[in-house]
Short mmCIF file of C-alpha atoms and ligand atoms in Angstrom, two decimals:
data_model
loop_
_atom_site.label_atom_id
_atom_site.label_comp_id
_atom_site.label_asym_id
_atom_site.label_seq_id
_atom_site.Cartn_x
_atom_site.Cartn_y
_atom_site.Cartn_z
CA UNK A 30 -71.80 46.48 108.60
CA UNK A 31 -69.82 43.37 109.40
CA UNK A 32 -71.48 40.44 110.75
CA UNK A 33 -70.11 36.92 112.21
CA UNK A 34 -71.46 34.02 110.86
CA UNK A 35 -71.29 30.66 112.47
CA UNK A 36 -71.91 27.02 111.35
CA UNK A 37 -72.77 25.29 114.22
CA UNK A 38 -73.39 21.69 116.02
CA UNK A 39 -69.35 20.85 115.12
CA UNK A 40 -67.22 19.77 118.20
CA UNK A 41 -64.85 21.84 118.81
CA UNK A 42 -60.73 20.40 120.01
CA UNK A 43 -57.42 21.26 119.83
CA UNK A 44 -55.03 23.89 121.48
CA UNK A 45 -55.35 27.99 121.03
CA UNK A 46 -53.32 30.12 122.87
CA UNK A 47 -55.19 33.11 125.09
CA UNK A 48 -54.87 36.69 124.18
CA UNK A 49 -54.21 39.36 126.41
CA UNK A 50 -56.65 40.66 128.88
CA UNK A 51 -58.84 43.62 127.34
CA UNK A 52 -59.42 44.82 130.99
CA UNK A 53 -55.79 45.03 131.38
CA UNK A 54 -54.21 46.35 128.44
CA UNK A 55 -56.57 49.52 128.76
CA UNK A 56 -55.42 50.92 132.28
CA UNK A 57 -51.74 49.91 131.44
CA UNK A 58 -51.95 51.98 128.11
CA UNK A 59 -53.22 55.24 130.09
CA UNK A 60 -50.66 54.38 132.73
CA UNK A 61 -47.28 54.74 129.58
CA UNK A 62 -48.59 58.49 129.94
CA UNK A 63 -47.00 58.50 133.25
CA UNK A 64 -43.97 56.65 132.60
CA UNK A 65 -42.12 59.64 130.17
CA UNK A 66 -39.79 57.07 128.65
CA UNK A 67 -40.19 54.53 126.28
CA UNK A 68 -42.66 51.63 127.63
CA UNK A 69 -42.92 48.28 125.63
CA UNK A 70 -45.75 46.38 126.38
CA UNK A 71 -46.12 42.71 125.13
CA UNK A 72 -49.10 40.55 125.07
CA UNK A 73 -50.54 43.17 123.68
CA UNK A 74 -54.47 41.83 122.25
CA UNK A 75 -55.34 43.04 118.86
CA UNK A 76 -58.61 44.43 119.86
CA UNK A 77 -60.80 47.92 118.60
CA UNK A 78 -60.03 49.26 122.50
CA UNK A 79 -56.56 49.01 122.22
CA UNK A 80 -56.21 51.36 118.72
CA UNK A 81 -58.84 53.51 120.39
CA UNK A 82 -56.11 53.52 123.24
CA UNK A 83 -53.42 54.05 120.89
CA UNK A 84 -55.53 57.28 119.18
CA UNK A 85 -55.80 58.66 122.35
CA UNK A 86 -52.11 58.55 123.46
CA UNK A 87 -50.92 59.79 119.58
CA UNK A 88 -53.97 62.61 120.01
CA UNK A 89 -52.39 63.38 123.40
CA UNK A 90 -48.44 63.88 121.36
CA UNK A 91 -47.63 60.33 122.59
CA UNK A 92 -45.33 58.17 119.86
CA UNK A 93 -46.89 55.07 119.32
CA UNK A 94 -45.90 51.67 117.46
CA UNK A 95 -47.26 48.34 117.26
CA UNK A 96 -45.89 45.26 116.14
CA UNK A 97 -48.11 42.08 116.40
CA UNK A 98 -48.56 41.62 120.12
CA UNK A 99 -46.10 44.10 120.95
CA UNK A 100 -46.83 47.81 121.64
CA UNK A 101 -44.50 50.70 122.42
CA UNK A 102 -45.50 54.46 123.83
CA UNK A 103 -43.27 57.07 124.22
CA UNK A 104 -44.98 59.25 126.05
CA UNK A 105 -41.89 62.08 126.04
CA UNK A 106 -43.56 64.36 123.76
CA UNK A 107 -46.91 64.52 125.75
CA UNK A 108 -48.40 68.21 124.82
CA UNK A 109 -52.02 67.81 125.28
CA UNK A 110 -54.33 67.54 128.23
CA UNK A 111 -57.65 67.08 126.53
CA UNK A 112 -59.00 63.88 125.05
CA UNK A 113 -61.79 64.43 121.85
CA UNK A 114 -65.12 63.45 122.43
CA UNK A 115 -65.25 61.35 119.28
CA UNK A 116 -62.62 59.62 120.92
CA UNK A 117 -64.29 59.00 124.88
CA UNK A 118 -67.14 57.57 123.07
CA UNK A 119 -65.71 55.13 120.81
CA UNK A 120 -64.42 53.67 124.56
CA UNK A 121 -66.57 54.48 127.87
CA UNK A 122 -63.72 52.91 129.90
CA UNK A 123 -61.54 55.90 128.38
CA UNK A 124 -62.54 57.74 131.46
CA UNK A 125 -59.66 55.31 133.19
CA UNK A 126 -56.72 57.73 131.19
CA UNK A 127 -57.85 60.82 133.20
CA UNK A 128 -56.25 60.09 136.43
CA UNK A 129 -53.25 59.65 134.09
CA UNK A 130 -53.22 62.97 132.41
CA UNK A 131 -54.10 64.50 135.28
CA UNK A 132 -50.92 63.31 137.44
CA UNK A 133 -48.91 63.98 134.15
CA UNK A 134 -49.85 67.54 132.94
CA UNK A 135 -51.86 69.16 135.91
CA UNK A 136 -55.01 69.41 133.95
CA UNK A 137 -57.21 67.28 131.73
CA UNK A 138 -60.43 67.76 129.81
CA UNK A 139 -62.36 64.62 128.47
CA UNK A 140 -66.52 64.74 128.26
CA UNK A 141 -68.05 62.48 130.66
CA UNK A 142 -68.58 58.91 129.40
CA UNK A 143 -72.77 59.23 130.02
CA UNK A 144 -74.65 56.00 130.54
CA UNK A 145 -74.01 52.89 128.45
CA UNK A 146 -75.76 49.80 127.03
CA UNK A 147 -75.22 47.57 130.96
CA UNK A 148 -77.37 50.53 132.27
CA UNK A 149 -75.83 53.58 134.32
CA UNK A 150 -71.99 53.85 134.87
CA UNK A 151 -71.71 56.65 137.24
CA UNK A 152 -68.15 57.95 137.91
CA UNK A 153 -68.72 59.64 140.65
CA UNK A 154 -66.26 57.90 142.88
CA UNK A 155 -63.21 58.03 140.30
CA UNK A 156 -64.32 62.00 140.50
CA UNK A 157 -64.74 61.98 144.17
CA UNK A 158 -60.99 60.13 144.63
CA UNK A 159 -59.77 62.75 142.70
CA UNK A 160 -60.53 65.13 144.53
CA UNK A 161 -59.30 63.94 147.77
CA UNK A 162 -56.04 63.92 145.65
CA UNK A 163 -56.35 67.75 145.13
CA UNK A 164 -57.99 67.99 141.71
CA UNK A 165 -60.39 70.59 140.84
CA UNK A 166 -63.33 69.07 138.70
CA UNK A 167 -66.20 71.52 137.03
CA UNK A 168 -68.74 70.23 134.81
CA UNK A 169 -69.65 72.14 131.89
CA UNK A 170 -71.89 70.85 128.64
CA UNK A 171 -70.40 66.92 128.89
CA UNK A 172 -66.96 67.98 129.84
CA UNK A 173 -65.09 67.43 132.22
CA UNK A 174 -62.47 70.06 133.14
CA UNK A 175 -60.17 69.11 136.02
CA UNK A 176 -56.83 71.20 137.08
CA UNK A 177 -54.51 70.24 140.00
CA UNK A 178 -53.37 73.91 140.46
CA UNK A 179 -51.00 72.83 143.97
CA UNK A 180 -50.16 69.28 142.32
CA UNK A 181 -51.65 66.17 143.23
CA UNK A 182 -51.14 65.07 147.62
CA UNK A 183 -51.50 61.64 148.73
CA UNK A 184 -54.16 61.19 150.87
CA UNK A 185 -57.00 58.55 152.61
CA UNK A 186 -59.74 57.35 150.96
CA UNK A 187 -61.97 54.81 151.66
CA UNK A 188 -64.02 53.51 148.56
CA UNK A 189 -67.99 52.88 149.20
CA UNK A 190 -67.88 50.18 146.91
CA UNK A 191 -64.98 48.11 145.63
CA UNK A 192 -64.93 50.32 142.01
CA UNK A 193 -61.98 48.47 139.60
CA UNK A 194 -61.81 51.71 137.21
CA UNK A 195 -62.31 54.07 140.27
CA UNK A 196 -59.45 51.76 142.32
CA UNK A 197 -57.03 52.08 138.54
CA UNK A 198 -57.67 55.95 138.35
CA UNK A 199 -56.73 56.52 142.10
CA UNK A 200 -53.50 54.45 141.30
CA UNK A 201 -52.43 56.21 138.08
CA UNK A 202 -52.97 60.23 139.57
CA UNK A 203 -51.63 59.09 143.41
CA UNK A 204 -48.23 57.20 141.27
CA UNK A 205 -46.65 61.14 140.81
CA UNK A 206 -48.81 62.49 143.76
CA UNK A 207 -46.62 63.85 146.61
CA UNK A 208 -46.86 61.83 149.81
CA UNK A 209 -48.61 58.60 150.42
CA UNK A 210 -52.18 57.83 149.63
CA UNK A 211 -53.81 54.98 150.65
CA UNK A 212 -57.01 53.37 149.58
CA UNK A 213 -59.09 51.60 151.68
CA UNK A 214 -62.21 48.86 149.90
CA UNK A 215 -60.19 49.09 146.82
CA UNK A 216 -61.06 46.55 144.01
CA UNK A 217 -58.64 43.10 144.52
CA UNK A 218 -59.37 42.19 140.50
CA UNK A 219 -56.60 40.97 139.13
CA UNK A 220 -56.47 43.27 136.09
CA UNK A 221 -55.60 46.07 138.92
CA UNK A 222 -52.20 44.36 140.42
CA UNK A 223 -51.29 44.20 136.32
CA UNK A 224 -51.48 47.62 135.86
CA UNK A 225 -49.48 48.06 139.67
CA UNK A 226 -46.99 45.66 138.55
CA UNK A 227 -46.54 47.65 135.40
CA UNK A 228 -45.85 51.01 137.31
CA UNK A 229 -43.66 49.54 139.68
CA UNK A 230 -41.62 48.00 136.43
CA UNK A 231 -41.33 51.69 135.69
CA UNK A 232 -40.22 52.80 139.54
CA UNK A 233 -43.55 53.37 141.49
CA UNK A 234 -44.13 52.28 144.86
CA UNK A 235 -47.19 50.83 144.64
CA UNK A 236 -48.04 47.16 147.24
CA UNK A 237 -51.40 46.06 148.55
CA UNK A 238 -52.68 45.09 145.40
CA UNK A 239 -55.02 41.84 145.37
CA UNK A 240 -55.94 42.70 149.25
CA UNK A 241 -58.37 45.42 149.99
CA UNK A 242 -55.86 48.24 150.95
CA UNK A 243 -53.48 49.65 148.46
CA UNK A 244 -50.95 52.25 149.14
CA UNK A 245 -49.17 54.05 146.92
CA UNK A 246 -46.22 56.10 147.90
CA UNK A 247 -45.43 59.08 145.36
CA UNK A 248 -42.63 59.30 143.34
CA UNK A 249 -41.10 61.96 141.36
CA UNK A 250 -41.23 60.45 138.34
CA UNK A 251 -41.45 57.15 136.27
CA UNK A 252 -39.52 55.99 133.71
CA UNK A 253 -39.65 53.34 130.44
CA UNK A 254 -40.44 50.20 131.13
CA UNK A 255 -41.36 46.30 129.84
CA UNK A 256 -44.52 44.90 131.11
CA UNK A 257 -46.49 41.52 129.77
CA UNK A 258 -50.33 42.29 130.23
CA UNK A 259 -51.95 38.78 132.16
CA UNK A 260 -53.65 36.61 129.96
CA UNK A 261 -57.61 37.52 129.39
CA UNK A 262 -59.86 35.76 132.33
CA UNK A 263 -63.53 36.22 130.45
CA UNK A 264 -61.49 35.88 127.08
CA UNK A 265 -60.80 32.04 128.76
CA UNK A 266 -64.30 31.57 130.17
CA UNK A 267 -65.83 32.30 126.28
CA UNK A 268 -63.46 29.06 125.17
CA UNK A 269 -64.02 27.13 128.24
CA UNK A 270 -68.35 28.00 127.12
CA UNK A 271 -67.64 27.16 123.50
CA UNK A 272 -65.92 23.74 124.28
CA UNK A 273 -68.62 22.70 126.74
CA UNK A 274 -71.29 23.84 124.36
CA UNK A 275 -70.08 21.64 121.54
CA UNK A 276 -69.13 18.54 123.73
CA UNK A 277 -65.73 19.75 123.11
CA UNK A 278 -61.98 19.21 124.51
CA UNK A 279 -59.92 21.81 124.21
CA UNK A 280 -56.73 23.08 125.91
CA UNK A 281 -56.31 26.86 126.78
CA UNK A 282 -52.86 28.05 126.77
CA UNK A 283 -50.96 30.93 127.98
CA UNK A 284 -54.23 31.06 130.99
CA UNK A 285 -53.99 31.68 134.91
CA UNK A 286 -56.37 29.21 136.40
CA UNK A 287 -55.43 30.77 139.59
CA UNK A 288 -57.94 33.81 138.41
CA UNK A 289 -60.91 32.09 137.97
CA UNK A 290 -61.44 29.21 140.38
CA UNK A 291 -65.15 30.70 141.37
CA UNK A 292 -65.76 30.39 137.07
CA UNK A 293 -63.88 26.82 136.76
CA UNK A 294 -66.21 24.97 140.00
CA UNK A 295 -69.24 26.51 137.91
CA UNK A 296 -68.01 24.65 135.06
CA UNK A 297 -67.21 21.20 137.03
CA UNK A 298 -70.72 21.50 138.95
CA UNK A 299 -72.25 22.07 134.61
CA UNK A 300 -70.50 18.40 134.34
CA UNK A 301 -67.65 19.42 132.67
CA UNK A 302 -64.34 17.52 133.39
CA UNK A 303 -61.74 21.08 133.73
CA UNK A 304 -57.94 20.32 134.67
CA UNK A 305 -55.60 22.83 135.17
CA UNK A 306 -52.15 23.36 135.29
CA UNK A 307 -50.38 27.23 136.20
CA UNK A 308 -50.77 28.62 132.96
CA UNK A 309 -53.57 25.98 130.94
CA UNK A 310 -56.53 25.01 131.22
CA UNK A 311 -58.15 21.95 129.35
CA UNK A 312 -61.62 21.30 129.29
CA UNK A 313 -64.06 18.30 128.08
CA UNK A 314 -67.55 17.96 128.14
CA UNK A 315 -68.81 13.86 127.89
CA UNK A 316 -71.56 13.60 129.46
CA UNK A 317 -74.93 16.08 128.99
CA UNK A 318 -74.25 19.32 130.58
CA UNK A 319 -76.18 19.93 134.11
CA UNK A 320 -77.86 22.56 136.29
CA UNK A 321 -76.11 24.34 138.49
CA UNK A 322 -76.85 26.18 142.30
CA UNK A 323 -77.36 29.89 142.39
CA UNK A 324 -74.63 32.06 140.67
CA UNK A 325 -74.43 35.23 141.99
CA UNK A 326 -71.80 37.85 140.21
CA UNK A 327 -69.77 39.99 142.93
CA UNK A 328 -66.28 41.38 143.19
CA UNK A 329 -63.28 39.33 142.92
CA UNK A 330 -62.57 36.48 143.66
CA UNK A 331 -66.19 35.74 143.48
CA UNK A 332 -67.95 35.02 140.07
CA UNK A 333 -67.30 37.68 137.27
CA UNK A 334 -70.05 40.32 136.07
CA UNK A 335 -68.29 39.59 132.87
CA UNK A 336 -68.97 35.78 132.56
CA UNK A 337 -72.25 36.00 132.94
CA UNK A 338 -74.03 35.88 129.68
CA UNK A 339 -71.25 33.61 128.56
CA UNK A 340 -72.28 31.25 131.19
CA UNK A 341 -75.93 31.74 130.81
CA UNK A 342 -75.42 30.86 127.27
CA UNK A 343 -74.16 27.53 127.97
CA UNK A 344 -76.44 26.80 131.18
CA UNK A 345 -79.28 27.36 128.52
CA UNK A 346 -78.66 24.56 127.22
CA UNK A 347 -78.26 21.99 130.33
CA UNK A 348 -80.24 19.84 131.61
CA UNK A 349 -83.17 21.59 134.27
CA UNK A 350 -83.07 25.29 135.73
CA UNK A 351 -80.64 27.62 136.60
CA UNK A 352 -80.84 31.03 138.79
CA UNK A 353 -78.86 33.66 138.20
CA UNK A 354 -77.78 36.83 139.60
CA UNK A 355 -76.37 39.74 138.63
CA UNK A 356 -75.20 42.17 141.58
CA UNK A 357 -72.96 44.42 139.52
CA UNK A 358 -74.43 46.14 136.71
CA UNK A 359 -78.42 47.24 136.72
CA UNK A 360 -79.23 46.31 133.32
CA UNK A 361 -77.39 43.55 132.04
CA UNK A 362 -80.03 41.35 130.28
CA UNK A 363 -80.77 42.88 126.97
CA UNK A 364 -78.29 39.99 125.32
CA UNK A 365 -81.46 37.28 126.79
CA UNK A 366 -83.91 38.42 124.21
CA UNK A 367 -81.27 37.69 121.03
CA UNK A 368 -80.10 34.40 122.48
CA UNK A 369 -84.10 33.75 122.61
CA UNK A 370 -84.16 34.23 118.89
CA UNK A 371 -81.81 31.11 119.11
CA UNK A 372 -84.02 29.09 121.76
CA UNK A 373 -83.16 30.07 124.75
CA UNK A 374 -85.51 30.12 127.52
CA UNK A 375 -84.73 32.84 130.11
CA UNK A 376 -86.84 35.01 131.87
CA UNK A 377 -85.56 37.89 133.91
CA UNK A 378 -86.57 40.38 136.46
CA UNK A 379 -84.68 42.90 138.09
CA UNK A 380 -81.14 41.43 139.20
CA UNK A 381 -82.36 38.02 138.52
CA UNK A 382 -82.37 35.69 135.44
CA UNK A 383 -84.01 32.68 135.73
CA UNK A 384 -82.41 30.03 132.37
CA UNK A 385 -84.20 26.47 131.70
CA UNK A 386 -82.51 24.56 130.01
CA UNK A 387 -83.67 23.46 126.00
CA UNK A 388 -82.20 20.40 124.58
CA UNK A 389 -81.08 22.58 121.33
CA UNK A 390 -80.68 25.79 119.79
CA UNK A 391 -81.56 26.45 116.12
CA UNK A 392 -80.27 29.21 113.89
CA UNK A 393 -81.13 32.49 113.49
CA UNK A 394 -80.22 36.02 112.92
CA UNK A 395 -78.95 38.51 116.09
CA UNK A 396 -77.74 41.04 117.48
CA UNK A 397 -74.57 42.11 119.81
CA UNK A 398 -76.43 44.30 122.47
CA UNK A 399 -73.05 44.24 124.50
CA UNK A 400 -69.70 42.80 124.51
CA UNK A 401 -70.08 39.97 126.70
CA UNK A 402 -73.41 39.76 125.50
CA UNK A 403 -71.77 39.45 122.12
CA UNK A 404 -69.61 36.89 122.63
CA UNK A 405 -72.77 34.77 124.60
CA UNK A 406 -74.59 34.78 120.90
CA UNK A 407 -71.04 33.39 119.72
CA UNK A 408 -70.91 30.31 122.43
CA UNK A 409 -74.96 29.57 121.86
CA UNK A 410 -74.36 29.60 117.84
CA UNK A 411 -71.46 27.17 117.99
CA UNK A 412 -74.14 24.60 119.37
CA UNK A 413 -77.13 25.50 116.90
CA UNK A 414 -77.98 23.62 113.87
CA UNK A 415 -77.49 25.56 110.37
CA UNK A 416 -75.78 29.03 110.20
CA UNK A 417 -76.25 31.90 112.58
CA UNK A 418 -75.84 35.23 111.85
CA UNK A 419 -74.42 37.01 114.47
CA UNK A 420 -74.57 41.28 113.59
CA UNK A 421 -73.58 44.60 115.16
CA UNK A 422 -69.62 42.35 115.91
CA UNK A 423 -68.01 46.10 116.43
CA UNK A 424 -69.31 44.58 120.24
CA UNK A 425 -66.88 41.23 119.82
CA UNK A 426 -64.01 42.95 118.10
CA UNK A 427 -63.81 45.79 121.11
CA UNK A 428 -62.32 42.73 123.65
CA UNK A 429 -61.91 39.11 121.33
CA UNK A 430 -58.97 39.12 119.42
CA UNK A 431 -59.47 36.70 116.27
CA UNK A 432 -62.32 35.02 117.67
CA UNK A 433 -63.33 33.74 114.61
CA UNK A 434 -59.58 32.20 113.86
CA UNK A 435 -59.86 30.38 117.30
CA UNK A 436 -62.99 28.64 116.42
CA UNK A 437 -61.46 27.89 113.23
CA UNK A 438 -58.13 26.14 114.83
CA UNK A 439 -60.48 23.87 117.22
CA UNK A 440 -62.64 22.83 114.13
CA UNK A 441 -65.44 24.76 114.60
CA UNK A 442 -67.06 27.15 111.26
CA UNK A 443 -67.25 30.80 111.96
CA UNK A 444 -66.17 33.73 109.32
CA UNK A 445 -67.00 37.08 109.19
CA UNK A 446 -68.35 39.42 106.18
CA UNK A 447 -67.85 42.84 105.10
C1 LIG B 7 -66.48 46.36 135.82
C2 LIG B 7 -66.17 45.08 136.58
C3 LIG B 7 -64.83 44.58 136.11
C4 LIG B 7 -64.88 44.42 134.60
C5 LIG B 7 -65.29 45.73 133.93
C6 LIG B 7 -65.41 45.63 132.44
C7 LIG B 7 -66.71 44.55 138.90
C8 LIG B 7 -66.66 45.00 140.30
N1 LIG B 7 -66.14 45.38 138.01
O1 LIG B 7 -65.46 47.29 136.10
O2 LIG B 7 -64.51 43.37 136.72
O3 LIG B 7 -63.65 44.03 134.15
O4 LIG B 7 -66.55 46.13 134.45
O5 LIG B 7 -66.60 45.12 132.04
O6 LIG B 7 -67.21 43.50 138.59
N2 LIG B 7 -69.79 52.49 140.40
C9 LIG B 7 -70.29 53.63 140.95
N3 LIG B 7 -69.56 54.78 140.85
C10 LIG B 7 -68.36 54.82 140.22
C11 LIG B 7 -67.85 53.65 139.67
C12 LIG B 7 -68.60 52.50 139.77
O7 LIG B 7 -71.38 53.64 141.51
O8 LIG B 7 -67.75 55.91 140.17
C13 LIG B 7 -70.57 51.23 140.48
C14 LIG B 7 -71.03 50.76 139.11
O9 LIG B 7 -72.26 51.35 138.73
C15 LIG B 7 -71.17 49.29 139.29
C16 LIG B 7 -70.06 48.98 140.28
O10 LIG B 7 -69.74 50.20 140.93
O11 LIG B 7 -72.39 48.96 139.89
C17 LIG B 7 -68.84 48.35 139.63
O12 LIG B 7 -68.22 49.28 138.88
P1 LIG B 7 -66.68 49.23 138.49
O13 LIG B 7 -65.95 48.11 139.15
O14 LIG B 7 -66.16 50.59 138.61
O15 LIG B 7 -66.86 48.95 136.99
P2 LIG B 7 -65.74 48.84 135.99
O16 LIG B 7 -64.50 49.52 136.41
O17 LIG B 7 -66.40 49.18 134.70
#
């Protein structure tokens, strides 16, 4: 089992340039199933989720390439309906490709992507939407068996909650859907107008996205297209941590400020001096790092489920007492107990994490509970004394691509081993 080791308590500068957004890349993939043509999608992350991705579409009679950052699909050969179950668990958000097939072939089995490690993921409204769109869903054992036996119909449907997958799903099926369906509470997260923008490249007729109705008028079908995937927000906010954490000054290219102005006050209000320009973001930390008012995760634009242990990592180590709270997920904590191991004081109840602040962290072995989770231990070990050994990285490598060669380039010490 591979592990990530970090010497820490070096300051980190320099330039890196930002990957790809993980949260992206995923819906845009299911969405080449659609398209029929060749699609060629750059800015492409090298991440575990993305050759899970690529498995998938090959498993489903897809032709797939990649080369560096760039990744093609041909998805003219399509001749399956049915992804393996070996396959939906290696990736819970897998569940975002059934829409997809759906739309494409008129049926689809995948088994249902059960709870995970941030507590329950129910999928009930991506299965509900689906529905309303004219698919027939039994459950059977784990599987899911859907069939569209009159074709998919545009429809309304008004989301209870703001669901990004549920939101991506409804896009891919209603793209080839006959008619117009229109979604009403849909999810305004940036990562959704990507995968829009990407389906319109290929002759949808998709517009609403970023506001919370979407309406997507039905074509007959999609062709090849070229898309760029936006650069990774929570990717940005890990550097952004690491600088601050190491009284750093770093400069983050190939970024959109523009998504993450509820993350970059957070940072400014921590003491940290952040200037942006459209695509960069540098960021210096003089001064000690400070408390910071209540952060409460909620949809976008507000601040992201996603950042949150990142941030909590840092805010661990400023100066008095931070609340936090989660509003997304139910269990999203489990990553306190190995940054503990490091130092950390948290304690947390329910939704609610309360973090004092230590002067320092020392080193010590842990654990990736989570992704995000994951990539907290990362941030917290780059300001420990001595080396921390950070295990269970098949977390990390699912959404950071070369995390370790990023540290590296801004002078930090971090290496992994087989
Ligand atoms: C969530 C994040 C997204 C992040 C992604 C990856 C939010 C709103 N979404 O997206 O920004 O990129 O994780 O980590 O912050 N829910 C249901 N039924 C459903 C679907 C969702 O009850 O069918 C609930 C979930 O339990 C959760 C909330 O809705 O409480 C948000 O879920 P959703 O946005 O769908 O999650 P992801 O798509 O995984």
């Amino acid at each position: 089992m591979s592990k990530i080791l970090i010497e820490g308590n070096k300051r980190l500068s320099g330039e890196i340039r930002l990957q790809g957004a993980k949260n992206s890349v995923l819906p845009v993939l299911a969405g080449t199933i659609l398209c029929g043509g060749e699609c060629e999608i750059h800015n492409c992350p090298n991440l575990s989720d993305v050759n899970t991705s690529l498995k998938i579409l090959s498993h489903l009679g897809c032709y797939c390439t990649k080369d560096g950052e760039v990744v093609t699909v041909n998805s003219n050969g399509i001749n399956s309906f049915e992804i393996p179950d070996s396959l939906m668990r290696e990736m819970r958000s897998s569940i975002v490709f059934l829409g997809a097939i759906v739309a494409r072939m008129g049926k689809a089995v995948i088994s249902s992507p059960g709870g995970c490690e941030l507590g329950p993921r129910p999928i009930d409204l991506h299965l509900s939407s689906l529905e309303k769109l004219g698919v027939i869903i039994k459950e059977d054992h784990g599987f899911l068996y859907c069939e569209a036996p009159n074709g998919l119909k545009g429809t309304e449907i008004h989301l209870s909650f703001p669901s990004v997958g549920a939101t991506e799903n409804i896009i891919l099926a209603a793209a080839l859907a006959r008619g117009t369906t229109v979604i009403h509470n849909a999810a305004k997260e940036p990562e959704v107008s990507d995968l829009a923008d990407f389906l319109n490249s290929a002759g949808a007729k998709i517009c609403g996205c970023g506001s919370d109705t979407i309406e997507i008028h039905g074509v007959k079908s999609l062709h090849g297209a070229k898309h760029s995937i936006i650069p990774d927000r929570i990717a940005a906010v890990t550097y952004m941590a690491a600088s601050a954490v190491t009284g750093g000054d770093i400069i983050i290219k190939n970024a959109m400020p523009s998504h993450l102005m509820s993350v970059l006050s957070v940072f400014k209000e921590a003491g940290c001096n952040v200037t942006a320009d459209a695509r960069s973001i540098r960021i210096k930390r003089d001064g000690e790092l400070l408390r910071v008012p209540t952060i409460r995760t909620l949809v976008y634009p507000a601040f992201p489920t996603d950042a949150g242990p990142i941030v909590i990592a840092m805010l661990s180590l400023a100066q008095g007492t931070t609340v936090f709270v989660e509003n997304i997920f139910e269990n999203r904590y489990k990553y306190t107990e190995e940054l503990k191991r490091l130092g950390a004081k948290i304690k947390t109840e329910g939704k609610v994490a309360v973090v004092e602040g230590v002067k320092k962290f020392s080193a010590a072995c842990c654990e990736c509970t989570d992704l995000r989770g994951g990539a907290a231990l990362v941030v917290a070990a780059l300001a420990t004394e001595g080396v921390t050994e950070i295990s269970k990285i098949e977390h990390i490598l699912r959404g950071y691509d070369d995390i370790t060669g990023n540290i590296n380039i801004l002078g930090g010490k971090a290496w992994i081993e087989h």
